[in-house]
């Protein structure tokens, strides 16, 4: 197996990625159409569409195939080098000291910090939604992969 045949899938707390994706989509639609998007309309509509896509993905044999590697975002953020090494081991690919050192140098460089340009803030109420709504609709996804809540003790 080569890395080109691998299928790693990153799983993140829906309470973090849904608002981010909604804001991205709203901005994209506004940029393409030049019209203001009613976020309160697209929020619930997107959530139902995304839930359907996740359900289709969860029922797909690909999600259980041995070539599919499920990676939790929380684990990746906690120790990215260890997670990339586990990914390589899963696929029987080499991961030597040179790779480890290069990754460490990259992560140690302040110019590569994820928040070097600041952080974005998203408000679900702009999209007519609540955290409870997202939790309810995407519970099966969170449960299936044991996705932890980010930023909660």
mmCIF file of N, CA and C in Angstrom, residues 10-143:
data_model
loop_
_atom_site.group_PDB
_atom_site.id
_atom_site.type_symbol
_atom_site.label_atom_id
_atom_site.label_comp_id
_atom_site.label_asym_id
_atom_site.label_seq_id
_atom_site.Cartn_x
_atom_site.Cartn_y
_atom_site.Cartn_z
ATOM 1 N N UNK A 10 -10.245 12.567 9.101
ATOM 2 C CA UNK A 10 -10.094 13.349 10.320
ATOM 3 C C UNK A 10 -11.472 13.657 10.888
ATOM 4 N N UNK A 11 -11.662 13.347 12.170
ATOM 5 C CA UNK A 11 -12.945 13.572 12.838
ATOM 6 C C UNK A 11 -12.786 14.662 13.890
ATOM 7 N N UNK A 12 -13.600 15.713 13.765
ATOM 8 C CA UNK A 12 -13.527 16.839 14.692
ATOM 9 C C UNK A 12 -14.873 17.073 15.358
ATOM 10 N N UNK A 13 -14.838 17.658 16.529
ATOM 11 C CA UNK A 13 -16.036 18.011 17.281
ATOM 12 C C UNK A 13 -16.983 18.806 16.374
ATOM 13 N N UNK A 14 -18.180 18.286 16.121
ATOM 14 C CA UNK A 14 -19.127 19.017 15.270
ATOM 15 C C UNK A 14 -19.443 20.428 15.771
ATOM 16 N N UNK A 15 -19.352 20.636 17.074
ATOM 17 C CA UNK A 15 -19.630 21.975 17.596
ATOM 18 C C UNK A 15 -18.553 22.972 17.190
ATOM 19 N N UNK A 16 -17.424 22.491 16.708
ATOM 20 C CA UNK A 16 -16.354 23.360 16.220
ATOM 21 C C UNK A 16 -16.363 23.464 14.695
ATOM 22 N N UNK A 17 -16.569 22.330 14.010
ATOM 23 C CA UNK A 17 -16.448 22.418 12.558
ATOM 24 C C UNK A 17 -17.716 22.895 11.872
ATOM 25 N N UNK A 18 -18.891 22.631 12.416
ATOM 26 C CA UNK A 18 -20.124 23.061 11.742
ATOM 27 C C UNK A 18 -20.215 24.586 11.648
ATOM 28 N N UNK A 19 -20.026 25.327 12.748
ATOM 29 C CA UNK A 19 -20.097 26.790 12.610
ATOM 30 C C UNK A 19 -19.031 27.348 11.664
ATOM 31 N N UNK A 20 -17.841 26.781 11.705
ATOM 32 C CA UNK A 20 -16.772 27.235 10.826
ATOM 33 C C UNK A 20 -17.140 26.994 9.365
ATOM 34 N N UNK A 21 -17.638 25.815 9.076
ATOM 35 C CA UNK A 21 -18.018 25.486 7.708
ATOM 36 C C UNK A 21 -19.200 26.329 7.244
ATOM 37 N N UNK A 22 -20.148 26.578 8.141
ATOM 38 C CA UNK A 22 -21.289 27.420 7.783
ATOM 39 C C UNK A 22 -20.836 28.825 7.390
ATOM 40 N N UNK A 23 -19.923 29.381 8.169
ATOM 41 C CA UNK A 23 -19.426 30.728 7.869
ATOM 42 C C UNK A 23 -18.661 30.731 6.556
ATOM 43 N N UNK A 24 -17.880 29.696 6.321
ATOM 44 C CA UNK A 24 -17.152 29.576 5.063
ATOM 45 C C UNK A 24 -18.113 29.512 3.877
ATOM 46 N N UNK A 25 -19.141 28.669 3.984
ATOM 47 C CA UNK A 25 -20.117 28.541 2.900
ATOM 48 C C UNK A 25 -20.878 29.830 2.664
ATOM 49 N N UNK A 26 -21.302 30.486 3.737
ATOM 50 C CA UNK A 26 -22.040 31.747 3.596
ATOM 51 C C UNK A 26 -21.166 32.780 2.891
ATOM 52 N N UNK A 27 -19.919 32.887 3.304
ATOM 53 C CA UNK A 27 -19.008 33.835 2.659
ATOM 54 C C UNK A 27 -18.767 33.499 1.205
ATOM 55 N N UNK A 28 -18.646 32.213 0.900
ATOM 56 C CA UNK A 28 -18.443 31.786 -0.476
ATOM 57 C C UNK A 28 -19.660 32.135 -1.332
ATOM 58 N N UNK A 29 -20.864 31.794 -0.844
ATOM 59 C CA UNK A 29 -22.079 32.104 -1.601
ATOM 60 C C UNK A 29 -22.214 33.605 -1.834
ATOM 61 N N UNK A 30 -21.921 34.385 -0.811
ATOM 62 C CA UNK A 30 -22.018 35.840 -0.957
ATOM 63 C C UNK A 30 -20.995 36.359 -1.959
ATOM 64 N N UNK A 31 -19.810 35.799 -1.921
ATOM 65 C CA UNK A 31 -18.779 36.219 -2.874
ATOM 66 C C UNK A 31 -19.116 35.853 -4.301
ATOM 67 N N UNK A 32 -19.705 34.688 -4.485
ATOM 68 C CA UNK A 32 -20.036 34.223 -5.839
ATOM 69 C C UNK A 32 -21.258 34.950 -6.392
ATOM 70 N N UNK A 33 -22.270 35.144 -5.544
ATOM 71 C CA UNK A 33 -23.527 35.711 -6.041
ATOM 72 C C UNK A 33 -23.598 37.222 -5.893
ATOM 73 N N UNK A 34 -22.818 37.785 -4.978
ATOM 74 C CA UNK A 34 -22.910 39.218 -4.708
ATOM 75 C C UNK A 34 -24.128 39.583 -3.887
ATOM 76 N N UNK A 35 -24.879 38.586 -3.464
ATOM 77 C CA UNK A 35 -26.090 38.818 -2.669
ATOM 78 C C UNK A 35 -25.839 38.402 -1.220
ATOM 79 N N UNK A 36 -26.572 38.989 -0.314
ATOM 80 C CA UNK A 36 -26.481 38.623 1.093
ATOM 81 C C UNK A 36 -27.208 37.298 1.304
ATOM 82 N N UNK A 37 -26.579 36.407 2.030
ATOM 83 C CA UNK A 37 -27.154 35.101 2.318
ATOM 84 C C UNK A 37 -27.861 35.171 3.669
ATOM 85 N N UNK A 38 -29.056 34.617 3.716
ATOM 86 C CA UNK A 38 -29.784 34.563 4.988
ATOM 87 C C UNK A 38 -29.244 33.382 5.786
ATOM 88 N N UNK A 39 -28.362 33.668 6.715
ATOM 89 C CA UNK A 39 -27.709 32.622 7.497
ATOM 90 C C UNK A 39 -28.709 31.799 8.310
ATOM 91 N N UNK A 40 -29.804 32.404 8.721
ATOM 92 C CA UNK A 40 -30.808 31.682 9.510
ATOM 93 C C UNK A 40 -31.541 30.635 8.668
ATOM 94 N N UNK A 41 -31.485 30.796 7.365
ATOM 95 C CA UNK A 41 -32.095 29.817 6.459
ATOM 96 C C UNK A 41 -31.102 28.714 6.116
ATOM 97 N N UNK A 42 -29.869 29.103 5.792
ATOM 98 C CA UNK A 42 -28.923 28.079 5.343
ATOM 99 C C UNK A 42 -28.402 27.203 6.483
ATOM 100 N N UNK A 43 -28.399 27.714 7.726
ATOM 101 C CA UNK A 43 -27.877 26.929 8.844
ATOM 102 C C UNK A 43 -28.595 25.600 9.020
ATOM 103 N N UNK A 44 -29.899 25.628 9.323
ATOM 104 C CA UNK A 44 -30.631 24.359 9.497
ATOM 105 C C UNK A 44 -30.654 23.498 8.241
ATOM 106 N N UNK A 45 -30.719 24.145 7.063
ATOM 107 C CA UNK A 45 -30.725 23.394 5.806
ATOM 108 C C UNK A 45 -29.399 22.647 5.632
ATOM 109 N N UNK A 46 -28.300 23.340 5.880
ATOM 110 C CA UNK A 46 -26.992 22.705 5.774
ATOM 111 C C UNK A 46 -26.874 21.545 6.763
ATOM 112 N N UNK A 47 -27.317 21.759 8.003
ATOM 113 C CA UNK A 47 -27.189 20.717 9.025
ATOM 114 C C UNK A 47 -27.903 19.443 8.592
ATOM 115 N N UNK A 48 -29.094 19.569 8.028
ATOM 116 C CA UNK A 48 -29.818 18.377 7.574
ATOM 117 C C UNK A 48 -29.102 17.706 6.408
ATOM 118 N N UNK A 49 -28.586 18.503 5.489
ATOM 119 C CA UNK A 49 -27.835 17.922 4.367
ATOM 120 C C UNK A 49 -26.566 17.240 4.849
ATOM 121 N N UNK A 50 -25.859 17.887 5.761
ATOM 122 C CA UNK A 50 -24.618 17.317 6.270
ATOM 123 C C UNK A 50 -24.889 16.039 7.057
ATOM 124 N N UNK A 51 -25.965 16.035 7.839
ATOM 125 C CA UNK A 51 -26.350 14.818 8.576
ATOM 126 C C UNK A 51 -26.583 13.668 7.599
ATOM 127 N N UNK A 52 -27.259 13.947 6.500
ATOM 128 C CA UNK A 52 -27.498 12.910 5.483
ATOM 129 C C UNK A 52 -26.204 12.396 4.880
ATOM 130 N N UNK A 53 -25.263 13.307 4.614
ATOM 131 C CA UNK A 53 -23.973 12.881 4.061
ATOM 132 C C UNK A 53 -23.210 12.028 5.072
ATOM 133 N N UNK A 54 -23.239 12.423 6.350
ATOM 134 C CA UNK A 54 -22.553 11.631 7.378
ATOM 135 C C UNK A 54 -23.183 10.251 7.519
ATOM 136 N N UNK A 55 -24.508 10.189 7.499
ATOM 137 C CA UNK A 55 -25.188 8.900 7.608
ATOM 138 C C UNK A 55 -24.814 7.995 6.437
ATOM 139 N N UNK A 56 -24.734 8.568 5.242
ATOM 140 C CA UNK A 56 -24.325 7.775 4.072
ATOM 141 C C UNK A 56 -22.891 7.294 4.247
ATOM 142 N N UNK A 57 -22.031 8.177 4.742
ATOM 143 C CA UNK A 57 -20.640 7.791 4.973
ATOM 144 C C UNK A 57 -20.505 6.718 6.032
ATOM 145 N N UNK A 58 -21.286 6.837 7.102
ATOM 146 C CA UNK A 58 -21.223 5.855 8.185
ATOM 147 C C UNK A 58 -21.693 4.482 7.728
ATOM 148 N N UNK A 59 -22.624 4.453 6.784
ATOM 149 C CA UNK A 59 -23.134 3.160 6.323
ATOM 150 C C UNK A 59 -22.295 2.588 5.177
ATOM 151 N N UNK A 60 -21.373 3.364 4.673
ATOM 152 C CA UNK A 60 -20.537 2.904 3.562
ATOM 153 C C UNK A 60 -19.502 1.890 4.047
ATOM 154 N N UNK A 61 -19.258 0.847 3.259
ATOM 155 C CA UNK A 61 -18.215 -0.109 3.619
ATOM 156 C C UNK A 61 -16.830 0.542 3.700
ATOM 157 N N UNK A 62 -16.646 1.643 3.003
ATOM 158 C CA UNK A 62 -15.356 2.335 3.022
ATOM 159 C C UNK A 62 -15.005 2.777 4.438
ATOM 160 N N UNK A 63 -16.020 3.182 5.226
ATOM 161 C CA UNK A 63 -15.729 3.668 6.579
ATOM 162 C C UNK A 63 -15.208 2.557 7.497
ATOM 163 N N UNK A 64 -15.443 1.283 7.107
ATOM 164 C CA UNK A 64 -14.961 0.154 7.909
ATOM 165 C C UNK A 64 -13.818 -0.608 7.228
ATOM 166 N N UNK A 65 -13.410 -0.127 6.074
ATOM 167 C CA UNK A 65 -12.369 -0.808 5.312
ATOM 168 C C UNK A 65 -11.023 -0.653 6.026
ATOM 169 N N UNK A 66 -10.185 -1.688 6.000
ATOM 170 C CA UNK A 66 -8.887 -1.606 6.675
ATOM 171 C C UNK A 66 -7.966 -0.507 6.134
ATOM 172 N N UNK A 67 -8.179 -0.073 4.901
ATOM 173 C CA UNK A 67 -7.350 1.004 4.353
ATOM 174 C C UNK A 67 -7.806 2.388 4.820
ATOM 175 N N UNK A 68 -8.918 2.431 5.541
ATOM 176 C CA UNK A 68 -9.412 3.699 6.074
ATOM 177 C C UNK A 68 -8.860 3.872 7.487
ATOM 178 N N UNK A 69 -8.273 5.026 7.718
ATOM 179 C CA UNK A 69 -7.689 5.331 9.029
ATOM 180 C C UNK A 69 -8.452 6.503 9.625
ATOM 181 N N UNK A 70 -9.082 6.262 10.761
ATOM 182 C CA UNK A 70 -9.862 7.294 11.435
ATOM 183 C C UNK A 70 -8.988 7.989 12.474
ATOM 184 N N UNK A 71 -8.863 9.284 12.314
ATOM 185 C CA UNK A 71 -7.991 10.100 13.154
ATOM 186 C C UNK A 71 -8.825 11.154 13.863
ATOM 187 N N UNK A 72 -8.728 11.190 15.182
ATOM 188 C CA UNK A 72 -9.434 12.212 15.942
ATOM 189 C C UNK A 72 -8.624 13.501 15.949
ATOM 190 N N UNK A 73 -9.285 14.589 15.612
ATOM 191 C CA UNK A 73 -8.641 15.905 15.591
ATOM 192 C C UNK A 73 -8.022 16.209 16.955
ATOM 193 N N UNK A 74 -8.719 15.891 18.030
ATOM 194 C CA UNK A 74 -8.201 16.172 19.379
ATOM 195 C C UNK A 74 -6.882 15.447 19.617
ATOM 196 N N UNK A 75 -6.765 14.211 19.160
ATOM 197 C CA UNK A 75 -5.510 13.464 19.298
ATOM 198 C C UNK A 75 -4.412 14.077 18.434
ATOM 199 N N UNK A 76 -4.790 14.489 17.232
ATOM 200 C CA UNK A 76 -3.820 15.095 16.330
ATOM 201 C C UNK A 76 -3.272 16.398 16.909
ATOM 202 N N UNK A 77 -4.130 17.222 17.465
ATOM 203 C CA UNK A 77 -3.691 18.493 18.051
ATOM 204 C C UNK A 77 -2.831 18.243 19.292
ATOM 205 N N UNK A 78 -3.187 17.236 20.072
ATOM 206 C CA UNK A 78 -2.438 16.935 21.304
ATOM 207 C C UNK A 78 -1.010 16.477 20.996
ATOM 208 N N UNK A 79 -0.838 15.674 19.949
ATOM 209 C CA UNK A 79 0.494 15.170 19.604
ATOM 210 C C UNK A 79 0.538 14.833 18.110
ATOM 211 N N UNK A 80 0.689 15.857 17.265
ATOM 212 C CA UNK A 80 0.602 15.619 15.818
ATOM 213 C C UNK A 80 1.654 14.659 15.281
ATOM 214 N N UNK A 81 2.849 14.717 15.811
ATOM 215 C CA UNK A 81 3.906 13.847 15.290
ATOM 216 C C UNK A 81 3.596 12.391 15.615
ATOM 217 N N UNK A 82 3.156 12.127 16.830
ATOM 218 C CA UNK A 82 2.799 10.757 17.207
ATOM 219 C C UNK A 82 1.639 10.243 16.356
ATOM 220 N N UNK A 83 0.672 11.106 16.067
ATOM 221 C CA UNK A 83 -0.473 10.674 15.257
ATOM 222 C C UNK A 83 -0.069 10.384 13.820
ATOM 223 N N UNK A 84 0.809 11.186 13.259
ATOM 224 C CA UNK A 84 1.287 10.928 11.892
ATOM 225 C C UNK A 84 2.119 9.643 11.861
ATOM 226 N N UNK A 85 2.880 9.404 12.929
ATOM 227 C CA UNK A 85 3.630 8.153 13.010
ATOM 228 C C UNK A 85 2.671 6.961 13.073
ATOM 229 N N UNK A 86 1.597 7.066 13.868
ATOM 230 C CA UNK A 86 0.601 5.981 13.935
ATOM 231 C C UNK A 86 -0.052 5.757 12.562
ATOM 232 N N UNK A 87 -0.314 6.838 11.856
ATOM 233 C CA UNK A 87 -0.890 6.736 10.528
ATOM 234 C C UNK A 87 0.054 5.951 9.612
ATOM 235 N N UNK A 88 1.329 6.291 9.640
ATOM 236 C CA UNK A 88 2.310 5.559 8.828
ATOM 237 C C UNK A 88 2.368 4.084 9.232
ATOM 238 N N UNK A 89 2.385 3.815 10.523
ATOM 239 C CA UNK A 89 2.421 2.426 10.987
ATOM 240 C C UNK A 89 1.186 1.660 10.529
ATOM 241 N N UNK A 90 0.026 2.308 10.583
ATOM 242 C CA UNK A 90 -1.216 1.670 10.150
ATOM 243 C C UNK A 90 -1.098 1.175 8.707
ATOM 244 N N UNK A 91 -0.442 1.971 7.872
ATOM 245 C CA UNK A 91 -0.307 1.621 6.461
ATOM 246 C C UNK A 91 1.000 0.895 6.143
ATOM 247 N N UNK A 92 1.784 0.579 7.175
ATOM 248 C CA UNK A 92 3.031 -0.135 6.950
ATOM 249 C C UNK A 92 4.058 0.704 6.221
ATOM 250 N N UNK A 93 3.992 1.993 6.419
ATOM 251 C CA UNK A 93 4.910 2.917 5.750
ATOM 252 C C UNK A 93 5.999 3.360 6.717
ATOM 253 N N UNK A 94 7.179 3.624 6.201
ATOM 254 C CA UNK A 94 8.271 4.045 7.088
ATOM 255 C C UNK A 94 8.024 5.435 7.680
ATOM 256 N N UNK A 95 8.515 5.613 8.885
ATOM 257 C CA UNK A 95 8.486 6.912 9.544
ATOM 258 C C UNK A 95 9.725 6.968 10.420
ATOM 259 N N UNK A 96 10.767 7.528 9.863
ATOM 260 C CA UNK A 96 12.049 7.497 10.546
ATOM 261 C C UNK A 96 12.360 8.765 11.321
ATOM 262 N N UNK A 97 13.568 8.769 11.871
ATOM 263 C CA UNK A 97 14.029 9.904 12.666
ATOM 264 C C UNK A 97 14.095 11.186 11.854
ATOM 265 N N UNK A 98 14.441 11.078 10.568
ATOM 266 C CA UNK A 98 14.494 12.274 9.717
ATOM 267 C C UNK A 98 13.111 12.914 9.592
ATOM 268 N N UNK A 99 12.104 12.094 9.360
ATOM 269 C CA UNK A 99 10.736 12.607 9.233
ATOM 270 C C UNK A 99 10.287 13.235 10.555
ATOM 271 N N UNK A 100 10.556 12.541 11.641
ATOM 272 C CA UNK A 100 10.188 13.041 12.968
ATOM 273 C C UNK A 100 10.868 14.382 13.250
ATOM 274 N N UNK A 101 12.151 14.485 12.934
ATOM 275 C CA UNK A 101 12.898 15.725 13.175
ATOM 276 C C UNK A 101 12.378 16.860 12.285
ATOM 277 N N UNK A 102 12.065 16.556 11.044
ATOM 278 C CA UNK A 102 11.550 17.587 10.138
ATOM 279 C C UNK A 102 10.191 18.097 10.613
ATOM 280 N N UNK A 103 9.341 17.187 11.069
ATOM 281 C CA UNK A 103 8.039 17.610 11.576
ATOM 282 C C UNK A 103 8.196 18.444 12.836
ATOM 283 N N UNK A 104 9.084 18.022 13.720
ATOM 284 C CA UNK A 104 9.301 18.775 14.955
ATOM 285 C C UNK A 104 9.793 20.182 14.638
ATOM 286 N N UNK A 105 10.726 20.304 13.699
ATOM 287 C CA UNK A 105 11.239 21.624 13.314
ATOM 288 C C UNK A 105 10.108 22.490 12.753
ATOM 289 N N UNK A 106 9.251 21.895 11.953
ATOM 290 C CA UNK A 106 8.137 22.650 11.382
ATOM 291 C C UNK A 106 7.197 23.126 12.480
ATOM 292 N N UNK A 107 6.826 22.233 13.399
ATOM 293 C CA UNK A 107 5.905 22.601 14.487
ATOM 294 C C UNK A 107 6.531 23.590 15.457
ATOM 295 N N UNK A 108 7.834 23.532 15.635
ATOM 296 C CA UNK A 108 8.512 24.459 16.546
ATOM 297 C C UNK A 108 8.661 25.861 15.964
ATOM 298 N N UNK A 109 8.509 26.012 14.669
ATOM 299 C CA UNK A 109 8.651 27.308 14.010
ATOM 300 C C UNK A 109 7.414 28.164 14.308
ATOM 301 N N UNK A 110 7.569 29.325 14.992
ATOM 302 C CA UNK A 110 6.411 30.174 15.313
ATOM 303 C C UNK A 110 5.635 30.621 14.069
ATOM 304 N N UNK A 111 6.298 30.659 12.922
ATOM 305 C CA UNK A 111 5.614 31.039 11.691
ATOM 306 C C UNK A 111 4.584 30.024 11.231
ATOM 307 N N UNK A 112 4.579 28.851 11.845
ATOM 308 C CA UNK A 112 3.628 27.803 11.472
ATOM 309 C C UNK A 112 2.522 27.598 12.508
ATOM 310 N N UNK A 113 2.482 28.441 13.526
ATOM 311 C CA UNK A 113 1.425 28.306 14.545
ATOM 312 C C UNK A 113 0.051 28.469 13.903
ATOM 313 N N UNK A 114 -0.885 27.634 14.302
ATOM 314 C CA UNK A 114 -2.227 27.662 13.719
ATOM 315 C C UNK A 114 -2.976 28.964 13.940
ATOM 316 N N UNK A 115 -2.697 29.650 15.027
ATOM 317 C CA UNK A 115 -3.419 30.889 15.319
ATOM 318 C C UNK A 115 -2.584 32.139 15.046
ATOM 319 N N UNK A 116 -1.580 32.021 14.199
ATOM 320 C CA UNK A 116 -0.675 33.146 13.946
ATOM 321 C C UNK A 116 -1.386 34.343 13.324
ATOM 322 N N UNK A 117 -2.541 34.127 12.737
ATOM 323 C CA UNK A 117 -3.318 35.231 12.156
ATOM 324 C C UNK A 117 -4.531 35.567 13.020
ATOM 325 N N UNK A 118 -4.560 35.039 14.237
ATOM 326 C CA UNK A 118 -5.714 35.237 15.116
ATOM 327 C C UNK A 118 -6.698 34.097 14.986
ATOM 328 N N UNK A 119 -7.719 34.169 15.782
ATOM 329 C CA UNK A 119 -8.752 33.124 15.772
ATOM 330 C C UNK A 119 -10.061 33.709 15.264
ATOM 331 N N UNK A 120 -10.828 32.876 14.625
ATOM 332 C CA UNK A 120 -12.151 33.299 14.167
ATOM 333 C C UNK A 120 -13.180 32.898 15.214
ATOM 334 N N UNK A 121 -14.190 33.714 15.338
ATOM 335 C CA UNK A 121 -15.288 33.406 16.260
ATOM 336 C C UNK A 121 -16.570 33.282 15.440
ATOM 337 N N UNK A 122 -17.356 32.270 15.754
ATOM 338 C CA UNK A 122 -18.593 32.029 15.032
ATOM 339 C C UNK A 122 -19.724 31.975 16.048
ATOM 340 N N UNK A 123 -20.866 32.502 15.660
ATOM 341 C CA UNK A 123 -22.025 32.496 16.541
ATOM 342 C C UNK A 123 -23.138 31.701 15.869
ATOM 343 N N UNK A 124 -23.475 30.578 16.471
ATOM 344 C CA UNK A 124 -24.515 29.723 15.895
ATOM 345 C C UNK A 124 -25.857 30.424 15.792
ATOM 346 N N UNK A 125 -26.117 31.376 16.684
ATOM 347 C CA UNK A 125 -27.409 32.066 16.608
ATOM 348 C C UNK A 125 -27.545 32.845 15.304
ATOM 349 N N UNK A 126 -26.416 33.258 14.710
ATOM 350 C CA UNK A 126 -26.468 33.904 13.394
ATOM 351 C C UNK A 126 -27.073 32.972 12.357
ATOM 352 N N UNK A 127 -26.940 31.670 12.596
ATOM 353 C CA UNK A 127 -27.442 30.657 11.669
ATOM 354 C C UNK A 127 -28.740 30.027 12.163
ATOM 355 N N UNK A 128 -29.330 30.622 13.195
ATOM 356 C CA UNK A 128 -30.599 30.114 13.710
ATOM 357 C C UNK A 128 -30.475 28.749 14.343
ATOM 358 N N UNK A 129 -29.313 28.477 14.946
ATOM 359 C CA UNK A 129 -29.064 27.144 15.491
ATOM 360 C C UNK A 129 -28.504 27.221 16.901
ATOM 361 N N UNK A 130 -28.540 26.079 17.586
ATOM 362 C CA UNK A 130 -27.976 25.953 18.925
ATOM 363 C C UNK A 130 -27.012 24.779 18.969
ATOM 364 N N UNK A 131 -26.156 24.765 19.983
ATOM 365 C CA UNK A 131 -25.254 23.623 20.170
ATOM 366 C C UNK A 131 -26.047 22.349 20.401
ATOM 367 N N UNK A 132 -27.145 22.456 21.140
ATOM 368 C CA UNK A 132 -27.963 21.279 21.427
ATOM 369 C C UNK A 132 -28.524 20.677 20.140
ATOM 370 N N UNK A 133 -28.891 21.536 19.208
ATOM 371 C CA UNK A 133 -29.419 21.069 17.926
ATOM 372 C C UNK A 133 -28.353 20.286 17.155
ATOM 373 N N UNK A 134 -27.154 20.821 17.104
ATOM 374 C CA UNK A 134 -26.065 20.128 16.409
ATOM 375 C C UNK A 134 -25.748 18.818 17.118
ATOM 376 N N UNK A 135 -25.674 18.856 18.443
ATOM 377 C CA UNK A 135 -25.402 17.636 19.207
ATOM 378 C C UNK A 135 -26.438 16.557 18.931
ATOM 379 N N UNK A 136 -27.694 16.932 18.904
ATOM 380 C CA UNK A 136 -28.766 15.968 18.677
ATOM 381 C C UNK A 136 -28.681 15.382 17.274
ATOM 382 N N UNK A 137 -28.512 16.244 16.284
ATOM 383 C CA UNK A 137 -28.520 15.792 14.893
ATOM 384 C C UNK A 137 -27.293 14.947 14.532
ATOM 385 N N UNK A 138 -26.153 15.226 15.161
ATOM 386 C CA UNK A 138 -24.916 14.531 14.792
ATOM 387 C C UNK A 138 -24.412 13.583 15.885
ATOM 388 N N UNK A 139 -25.321 13.176 16.764
ATOM 389 C CA UNK A 139 -24.967 12.284 17.880
ATOM 390 C C UNK A 139 -24.387 10.955 17.394
ATOM 391 N N UNK A 140 -24.998 10.356 16.386
ATOM 392 C CA UNK A 140 -24.519 9.055 15.894
ATOM 393 C C UNK A 140 -23.076 9.156 15.398
ATOM 394 N N UNK A 141 -22.755 10.251 14.748
ATOM 395 C CA UNK A 141 -21.393 10.467 14.254
ATOM 396 C C UNK A 141 -20.423 10.598 15.420
ATOM 397 N N UNK A 142 -20.763 11.433 16.395
ATOM 398 C CA UNK A 142 -19.883 11.623 17.562
ATOM 399 C C UNK A 142 -19.691 10.297 18.299
ATOM 400 N N UNK A 143 -20.782 9.583 18.501
ATOM 401 C CA UNK A 143 -20.707 8.314 19.242
ATOM 402 C C UNK A 143 -19.904 7.259 18.492
#
